[in-house]
């Protein structure tokens, strides 16, 4: 019996790549300046916050969980940094570190609740969402621009890479790409990463294989919290402000990006690389709809449809591999 | 074969473990030597899996001592058990199907380089580990792309990858075909020669006699005995497993309890009926007013046959006739409409609706047949519940008691009531008396007879031969998922069944 | 087993309500003591007036969504799309009312039908395509609001039609009409679940799907029906919210209300894992949430900060329901000398 | 075995197709690196839109906040119809109330090479990085309706819109005059952080500082929409201080209209028992004034389409504009409402 050439779990990833390519080429064919460097840079820079958040969500979803607190944590982090820097004159790097620490701790706390008391992740992170959003408004009820030179001259000038006379690669995009690379290594080249896959693949088996299930689960939500906080930091980079109401519903976009990236929502199968592509696909859809001058609400509808498409694809794939198992057993 | 002189590898003395309400193990001794394959045998509830789980650190024992290679051990987790050299391969391949073979072998202990997983090193190590079980495959492919047999060997390789001294195999062959079993045994023989102690749990007698050096039999959480395979005839093994004293069985006259002659027409006919990989061809017919037994050891295909008839799994071969009409049952709903009823052996997962009341549990199937829009009037529901509580002697404070608060025997009666309320033509009872007390058993047996007298056809599955012999007019015997005989009349004795189960060929 | 653990009574309508009612009572007691005028009720213009009336009036959409959500959760699922479905149904109503000559009953039917249709779509995904409920309803949650926006072409629609305005603003028998609607729906849901076999099937499917399937219950039909019903409820809630402000705002209608509905169900004692459900519990849960919000208005807590106590309430409820937490608590009690 | 075959075919098919697309994408990237950006030619996108038109069509990118109120709807409508009238190609994007969307839309406009970018910012802060980018790309920016909080005022060419502080002043002064400087006020604040919410509050409070007889006893955000306006007013009316309230100041008409419903439900007469003053001057507000339920609305003219495109054309003609262009607006009272009502466009 010869195994099939293309492993079924790569089908969604391939499909994601195909969709990305089709969207990009379509844009290029329809609009004369779509293949410009600027569009490419915008794609990364404009979706850096989403990208960072989605990478965190990838780990949580790979482990078989879900995190609804992403958007709220971004809002909390951004306003915390802005307030600390502008009103309390804390050094920006210190403020950023503090915010990252808090976000990470927040994730760890949710993970601990989920693990120790066997609570549903959905409810715990829902509570986390309410809590973080409320606390963001406690920190400061309205938005606040950050005028500290560290941001204006440091992050968005010195650290931005001038690509040509007009287009520069923003530091936020660098953060996204850097986190992406770190996440690739974490997912594929560390024991923790592989344990997360195993946990999402089959928790009982993972336990029987002697893997540290409890520790892995908490670690996953900790990573999620860190990424959300980092997304908040990147948000302050791209906008130079803090806003307690920022990124409402970002968690849904992140989950959409993860699913479109070929990760199974039930956990265990998926790729950080797919999430990267998923984020770019969402960005491309938005760009294309702006270019086509369509009502921007088409964006969410198209994303909804794409989501549906990928869920159905995953269904087909799992049905296929289910049959594969049967064939292997009986054939 | 290992000599008696060699010191035991594993020595367990007086192992006790109880769960709320159940004593799973009571003072069990168990010894495994180096370089032997030791079969751990017993019917349901014998305590095999509890023993294994205690041994591998999943459960903490209540009492008893463990020694491995002379040193006292007390593993508190799977990881600790592995650390002292105890590795386990579970029945359902407990690996991660989506990950590659290499990862499954090395998960949690991957070779690293500067702290990062070394994939090349992992591949090499996996290839080496698989070589020990004589397997050469592409280890980078996901586990799920390989057959169950290969997955089983992968699990074995993973177990061996830590320097295992004691290897535990929990029903390793239940999903394998004959050739694959042969290959597995080849590997086991090799490992035995390397000096490993191997504990194997299995229900297949042929396989036990093919590979095991010694056998330990457990029953109801107690040790029955430890035997040299060569010195234990099959008949004796089987009788010890099912708890009938061999000499007593042979001597006892046939106990017939009003099995009577069937009154009705042939109701159910199975011809070459089966599903490859699940249960082989089965041929028998059942008349209205007749109780027919399905006998065989655990895993012999009894339950699988019942599930095929009831449409939980679809039959792939042969034919089933109901009342003379050929029929293909594809769902329990359809089966129910055809007048079939089935109580599952797995009361908790497939029987009771735990939080619902006795009344609701009883009327559920009837209501489902009536449909969503024709609710049974409350008075009728209560009348039905009361009627069956009376009829079956269900011991409950009342019909509104949540069924999970009832004892096992009473839960079983509630389930029986659920099906009787349907007034079915054919009732399939899968282990209706398991885990319930003696009094309740007798009541259920009596009930079965009265139902038969009313013209019901009953297919009775039980691992208690005494019960089968007492209650059935005919018994179909299954072994290793194939029908091996049908006993009736004077041939229908416990001895006869045991002999049929044990098979003609006594020599391994 | 100790005999006192047995209860030999039919499951009364109040059983399981102790905790939610106690929570609500506690909150009301707090207000009785510390919030002056909270319990003040009077008759103005022939209808009841006071904070308590506000609670039941503003709580109505959550009650209505919660009733549908209760059934969905009882089967072991969840419906995230209700907020977006509210927006779609409200939009349909507002657009039809502006069409001269469109009969009013047909309009009501149309918007309820749109809601039900959306529910059927969720049901289709969950039962026929076997998509996890969380994911299946996420699709409509993400895309639904966009559909509503496209229907209005991104504009707000205002209307003054007295009949449609009555749905969300009218009074009957001294009570706000939405309250009566939610009471009627409570009655309808109770009838639907208790006067047909639906309630029994929902509970059995949620409690033990495999055993239910073996007993001949069609789990598919049951699940499909509850999602459709949840869509219907969302349609009704959307109608009320739209009518209430005499305009449709596809952006805001029902935003995050799905979370309130889920919370109401969980506070009301229906477990997220499915099984036994309590419609009255959900009503109490919805009132609890609404009382919390109204209390915060009364205390002049900025509405943006309001999620904080809500979050704490969720965690508290989750922990109380968690067997693991109870185990640990029991172990702790045993360990500490009493 | 059958399954394997289909799997294989499916896999090969996908891979094959994927491969082809990947190749196409690669071509695209190659083109991108060769073609580069279509250097900033005014009306770059126009060529594609206008076909072979001789006179280059002007292209303007406009990013709207969303559609949160009747005022906004009128604002959008005015801009879209004026663009059509003048034959200007308008790229319109609704940000759905989210700053992230707005920033992405602005970036898209840069990439599309529009001639002028205009937008109404969702919130005041957070625009510097993207405005810097636009500046670098050499595209003039017109802010409409709401200002931004940017230290460097060269980041935009002009701001067309109302002076929200002035609107607050006017509302306050009208109320002081109408009540003789004595009022106990409930305030419905706009969306936290939005420029109009901040400035309208500020302007109003400046008047209060001069009138010691007027004080705000309740203030809560109604998020610029009816639902919240109604809900919050209901809560105000149940508070123990409710009886003292003699006036309501709402930051926009929608909240006021919601609140009016709440006041009526409380058995009070809006406009008499509680004096209601709000800002915007939408049609619904005029109707309410005609019905005697609203006392005064300070106009905040959304019909800035003509002014916006005047500015656009001036900018393209390389004229310099004042940093701030006001909008023609006035204060309307009940007495004027009936005659003004038929003429209201929004």
CSV table of C-alpha atoms in Angstrom, one decimal, chain A residues 33 43 46-47 57 62 67 69 94 135 175 218 245 254 265 283-284 303:
chain,number,residue,atom,x,y,z
A,33,UNK,CA,-0.2,50.0,-9.4
A,43,UNK,CA,0.2,44.8,3.6
A,46,UNK,CA,-1.1,47.8,8.1
A,47,UNK,CA,-1.7,44.3,9.4
A,57,UNK,CA,-4.1,32.9,18.7
A,62,UNK,CA,-3.4,24.6,18.1
A,67,UNK,CA,-8.8,33.2,23.4
A,69,UNK,CA,-9.5,38.5,25.2
A,94,UNK,CA,10.2,50.5,30.8
A,135,UNK,CA,-9.6,48.0,33.2
A,175,UNK,CA,8.0,43.3,14.8
A,218,UNK,CA,-0.9,27.2,30.9
A,245,UNK,CA,-11.5,51.2,22.9
A,254,UNK,CA,-7.3,36.8,14.5
A,265,UNK,CA,-10.1,24.9,15.2
A,283,UNK,CA,-5.2,42.5,4.4
A,284,UNK,CA,-5.5,41.9,0.7
A,303,UNK,CA,-14.1,37.1,5.2
